[in-house]
Short mmCIF file of N, CA and C in Angstrom, two decimals:
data_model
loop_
_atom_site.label_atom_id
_atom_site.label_comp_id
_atom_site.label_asym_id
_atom_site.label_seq_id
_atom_site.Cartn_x
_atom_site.Cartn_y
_atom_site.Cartn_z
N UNK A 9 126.03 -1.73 -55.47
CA UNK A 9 126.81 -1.95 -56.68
C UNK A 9 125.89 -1.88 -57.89
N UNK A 10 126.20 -1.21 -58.70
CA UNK A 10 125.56 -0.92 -60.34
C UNK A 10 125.68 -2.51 -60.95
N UNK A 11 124.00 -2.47 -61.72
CA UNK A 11 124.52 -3.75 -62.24
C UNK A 11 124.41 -3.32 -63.55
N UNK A 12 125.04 -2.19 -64.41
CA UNK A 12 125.32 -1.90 -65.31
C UNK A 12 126.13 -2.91 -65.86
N UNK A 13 126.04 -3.09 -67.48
CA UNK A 13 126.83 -3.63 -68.01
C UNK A 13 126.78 -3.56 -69.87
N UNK A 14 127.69 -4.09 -70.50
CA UNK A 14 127.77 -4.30 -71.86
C UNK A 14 127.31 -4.86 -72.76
N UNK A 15 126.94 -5.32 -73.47
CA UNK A 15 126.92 -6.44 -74.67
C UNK A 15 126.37 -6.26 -76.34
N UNK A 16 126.95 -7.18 -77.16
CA UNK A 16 126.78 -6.84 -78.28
C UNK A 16 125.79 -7.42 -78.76
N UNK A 17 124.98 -6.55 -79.64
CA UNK A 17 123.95 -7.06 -80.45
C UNK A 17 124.06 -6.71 -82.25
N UNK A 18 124.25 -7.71 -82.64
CA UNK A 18 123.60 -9.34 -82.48
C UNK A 18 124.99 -9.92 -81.60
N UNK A 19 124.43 -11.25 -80.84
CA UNK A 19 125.53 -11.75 -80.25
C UNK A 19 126.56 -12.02 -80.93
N UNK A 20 126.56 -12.57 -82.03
CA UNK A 20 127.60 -12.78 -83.14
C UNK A 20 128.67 -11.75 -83.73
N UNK A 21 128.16 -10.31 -82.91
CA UNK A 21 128.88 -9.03 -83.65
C UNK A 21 130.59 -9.28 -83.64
N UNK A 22 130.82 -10.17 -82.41
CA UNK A 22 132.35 -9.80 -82.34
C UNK A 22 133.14 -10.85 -82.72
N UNK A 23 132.52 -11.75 -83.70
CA UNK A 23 133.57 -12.98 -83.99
C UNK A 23 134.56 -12.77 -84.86
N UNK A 24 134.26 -11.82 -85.62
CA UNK A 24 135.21 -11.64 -86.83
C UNK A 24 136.30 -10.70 -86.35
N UNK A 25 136.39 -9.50 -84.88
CA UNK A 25 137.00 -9.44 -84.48
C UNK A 25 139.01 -9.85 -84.28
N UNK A 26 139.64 -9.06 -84.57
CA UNK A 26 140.91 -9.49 -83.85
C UNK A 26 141.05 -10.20 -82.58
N UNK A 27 141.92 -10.38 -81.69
CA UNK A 27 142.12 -10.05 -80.31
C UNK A 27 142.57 -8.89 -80.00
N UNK A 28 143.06 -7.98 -80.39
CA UNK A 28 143.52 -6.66 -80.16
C UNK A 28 142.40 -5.55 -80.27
N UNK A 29 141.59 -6.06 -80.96
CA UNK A 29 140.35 -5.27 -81.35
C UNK A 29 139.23 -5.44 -79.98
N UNK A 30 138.99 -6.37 -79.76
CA UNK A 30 138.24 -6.98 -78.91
C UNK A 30 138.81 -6.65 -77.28
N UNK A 31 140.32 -6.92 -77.22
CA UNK A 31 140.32 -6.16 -76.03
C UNK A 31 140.53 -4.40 -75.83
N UNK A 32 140.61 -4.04 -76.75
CA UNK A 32 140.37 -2.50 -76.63
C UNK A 32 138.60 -2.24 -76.68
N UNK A 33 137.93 -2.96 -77.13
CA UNK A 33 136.40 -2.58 -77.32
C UNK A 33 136.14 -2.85 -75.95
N UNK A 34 136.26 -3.72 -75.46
CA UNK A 34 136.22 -3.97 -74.02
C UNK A 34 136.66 -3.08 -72.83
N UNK A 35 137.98 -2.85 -73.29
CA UNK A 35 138.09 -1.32 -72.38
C UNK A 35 137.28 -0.34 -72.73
N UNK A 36 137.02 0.05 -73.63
CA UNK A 36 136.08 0.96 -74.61
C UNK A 36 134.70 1.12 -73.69
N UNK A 37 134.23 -0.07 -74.10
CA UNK A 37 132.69 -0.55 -73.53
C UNK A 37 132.83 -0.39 -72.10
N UNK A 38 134.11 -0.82 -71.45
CA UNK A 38 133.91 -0.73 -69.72
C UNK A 38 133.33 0.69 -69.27
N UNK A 39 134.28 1.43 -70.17
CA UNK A 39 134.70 3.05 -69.79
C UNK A 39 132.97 3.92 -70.48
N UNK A 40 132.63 2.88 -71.12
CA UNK A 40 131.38 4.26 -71.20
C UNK A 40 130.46 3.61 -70.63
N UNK A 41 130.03 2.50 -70.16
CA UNK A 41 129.09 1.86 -68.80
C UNK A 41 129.38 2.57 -67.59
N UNK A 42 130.61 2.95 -67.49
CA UNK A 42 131.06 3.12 -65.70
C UNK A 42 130.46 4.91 -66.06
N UNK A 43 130.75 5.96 -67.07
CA UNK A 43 130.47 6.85 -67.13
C UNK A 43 128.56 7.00 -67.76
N UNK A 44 128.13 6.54 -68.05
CA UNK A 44 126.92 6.38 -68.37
C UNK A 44 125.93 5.87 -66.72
N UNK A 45 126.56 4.70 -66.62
CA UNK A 45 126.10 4.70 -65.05
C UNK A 45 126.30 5.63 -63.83
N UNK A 46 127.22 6.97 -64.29
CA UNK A 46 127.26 7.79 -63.04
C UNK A 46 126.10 9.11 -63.97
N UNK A 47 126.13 9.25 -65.43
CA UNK A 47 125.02 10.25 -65.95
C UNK A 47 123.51 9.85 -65.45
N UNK A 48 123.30 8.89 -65.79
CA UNK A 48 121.56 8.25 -65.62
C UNK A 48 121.53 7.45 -63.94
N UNK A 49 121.60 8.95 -63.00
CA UNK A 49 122.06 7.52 -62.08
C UNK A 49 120.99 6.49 -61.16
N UNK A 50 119.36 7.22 -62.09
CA UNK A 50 118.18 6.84 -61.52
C UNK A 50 118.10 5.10 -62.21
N UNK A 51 118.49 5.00 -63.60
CA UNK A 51 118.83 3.91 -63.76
C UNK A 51 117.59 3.28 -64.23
N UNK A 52 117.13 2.29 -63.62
CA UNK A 52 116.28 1.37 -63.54
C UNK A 52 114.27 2.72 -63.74
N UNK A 53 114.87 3.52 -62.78
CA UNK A 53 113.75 4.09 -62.13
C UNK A 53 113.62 5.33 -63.49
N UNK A 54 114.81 5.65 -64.53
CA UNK A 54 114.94 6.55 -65.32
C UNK A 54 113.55 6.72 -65.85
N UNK A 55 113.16 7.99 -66.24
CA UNK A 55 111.94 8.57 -66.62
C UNK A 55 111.80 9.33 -68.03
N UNK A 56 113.14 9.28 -68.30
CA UNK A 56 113.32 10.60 -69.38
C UNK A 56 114.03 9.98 -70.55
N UNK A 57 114.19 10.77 -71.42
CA UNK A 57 114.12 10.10 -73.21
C UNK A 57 116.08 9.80 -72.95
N UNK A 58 115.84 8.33 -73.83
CA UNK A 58 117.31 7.80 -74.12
C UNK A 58 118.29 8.87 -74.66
N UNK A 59 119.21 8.71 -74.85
CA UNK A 59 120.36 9.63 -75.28
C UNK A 59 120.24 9.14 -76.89
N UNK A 60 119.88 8.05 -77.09
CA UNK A 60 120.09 7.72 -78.71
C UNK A 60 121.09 7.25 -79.22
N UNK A 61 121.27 7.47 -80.19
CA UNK A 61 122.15 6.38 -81.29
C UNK A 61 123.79 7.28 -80.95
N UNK A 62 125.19 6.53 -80.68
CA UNK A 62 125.95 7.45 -80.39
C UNK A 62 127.56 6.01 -81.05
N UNK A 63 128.28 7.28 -81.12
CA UNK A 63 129.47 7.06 -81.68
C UNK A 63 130.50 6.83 -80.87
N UNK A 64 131.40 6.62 -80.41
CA UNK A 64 132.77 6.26 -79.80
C UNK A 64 134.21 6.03 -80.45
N UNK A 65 135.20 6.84 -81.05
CA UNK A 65 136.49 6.21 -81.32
C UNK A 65 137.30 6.22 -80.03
N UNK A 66 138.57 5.33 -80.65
CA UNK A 66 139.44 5.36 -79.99
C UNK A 66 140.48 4.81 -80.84
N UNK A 67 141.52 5.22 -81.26
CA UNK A 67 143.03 4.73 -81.74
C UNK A 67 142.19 4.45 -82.96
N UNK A 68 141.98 2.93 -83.51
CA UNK A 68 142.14 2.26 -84.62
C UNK A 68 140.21 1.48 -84.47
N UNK A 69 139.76 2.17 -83.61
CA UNK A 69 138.10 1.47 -82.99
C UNK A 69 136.95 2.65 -83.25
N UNK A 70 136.56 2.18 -83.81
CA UNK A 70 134.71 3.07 -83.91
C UNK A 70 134.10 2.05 -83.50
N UNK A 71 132.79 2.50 -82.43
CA UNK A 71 132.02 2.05 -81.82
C UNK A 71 130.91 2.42 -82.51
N UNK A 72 129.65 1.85 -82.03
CA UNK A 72 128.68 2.56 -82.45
C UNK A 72 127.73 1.75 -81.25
N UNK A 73 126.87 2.43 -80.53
CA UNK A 73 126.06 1.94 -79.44
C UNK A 73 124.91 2.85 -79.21
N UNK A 74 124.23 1.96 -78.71
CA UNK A 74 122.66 2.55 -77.61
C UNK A 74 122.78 2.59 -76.25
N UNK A 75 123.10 3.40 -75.01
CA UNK A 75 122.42 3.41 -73.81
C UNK A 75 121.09 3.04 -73.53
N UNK A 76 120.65 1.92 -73.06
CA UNK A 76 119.61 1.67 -72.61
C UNK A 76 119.37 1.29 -71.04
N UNK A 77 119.18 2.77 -70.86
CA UNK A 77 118.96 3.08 -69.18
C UNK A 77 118.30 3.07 -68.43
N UNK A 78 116.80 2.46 -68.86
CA UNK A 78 116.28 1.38 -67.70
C UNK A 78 116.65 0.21 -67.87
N UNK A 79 117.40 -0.31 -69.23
CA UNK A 79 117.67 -2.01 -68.56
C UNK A 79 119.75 -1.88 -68.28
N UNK A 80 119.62 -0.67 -67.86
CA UNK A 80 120.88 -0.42 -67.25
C UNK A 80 122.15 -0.93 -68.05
N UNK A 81 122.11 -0.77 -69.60
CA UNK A 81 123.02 -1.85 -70.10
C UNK A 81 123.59 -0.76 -71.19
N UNK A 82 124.80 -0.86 -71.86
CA UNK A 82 125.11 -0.32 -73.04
C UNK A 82 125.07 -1.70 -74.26
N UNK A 83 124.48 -0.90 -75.28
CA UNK A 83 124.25 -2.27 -76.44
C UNK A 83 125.02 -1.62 -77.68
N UNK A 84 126.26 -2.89 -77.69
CA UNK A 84 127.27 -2.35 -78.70
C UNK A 84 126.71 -2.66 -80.37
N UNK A 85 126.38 -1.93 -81.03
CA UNK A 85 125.30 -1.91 -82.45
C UNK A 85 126.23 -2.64 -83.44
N UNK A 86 127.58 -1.95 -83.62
CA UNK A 86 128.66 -1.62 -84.76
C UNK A 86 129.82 -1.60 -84.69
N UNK A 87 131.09 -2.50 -84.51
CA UNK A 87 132.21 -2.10 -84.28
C UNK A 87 133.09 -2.23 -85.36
N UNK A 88 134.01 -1.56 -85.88
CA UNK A 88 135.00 -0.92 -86.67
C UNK A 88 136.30 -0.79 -86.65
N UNK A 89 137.18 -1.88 -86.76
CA UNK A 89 138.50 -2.04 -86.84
C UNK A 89 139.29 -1.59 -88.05
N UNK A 90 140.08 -0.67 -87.90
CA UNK A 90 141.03 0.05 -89.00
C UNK A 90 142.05 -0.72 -88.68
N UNK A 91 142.55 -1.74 -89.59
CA UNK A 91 143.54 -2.36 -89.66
C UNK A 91 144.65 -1.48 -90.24
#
């Protein structure tokens, strides 16, 4: 089992958040861990240059994140609710 996973930096990023916002970022965030963990699938053992600074919409959500694929994690930078 991948121990890929999510989280926002700074921890504080998602307080100001909706709930509607927050659970779509969450699906958001699931869906590019589970696909990021099948691209890099050396992972831990990865050897080769990060993907870098990257963007994500969806509906009413801009993301903004880092893959960081030896510590197997996506780090959510920026999130963006269009009310």
């Amino acid at each position: 089992m991948s121990d890929w996973h999510w989280e926002p930096h700074p921890d504080d990023l998602l307080d100001n958040l909706p709930p509607e916002a927050r659970t779509e970022l969450d699906q958001l965030a699931r869906e590019i861990v589970v696909r990021d963990s099948m691209v890099y699938l050396d992972g831990r053992d990865y050897t080769g240059p990060g993907p870098g600074l990257r963007t994500e919409t969806r509906g009413r959500l801009m993301v903004t994140y880092l893959t960081d694929v030896r510590g197997e994690r996506v780090v959510v930078l920026n999130v963006t609710w269009f009310a």
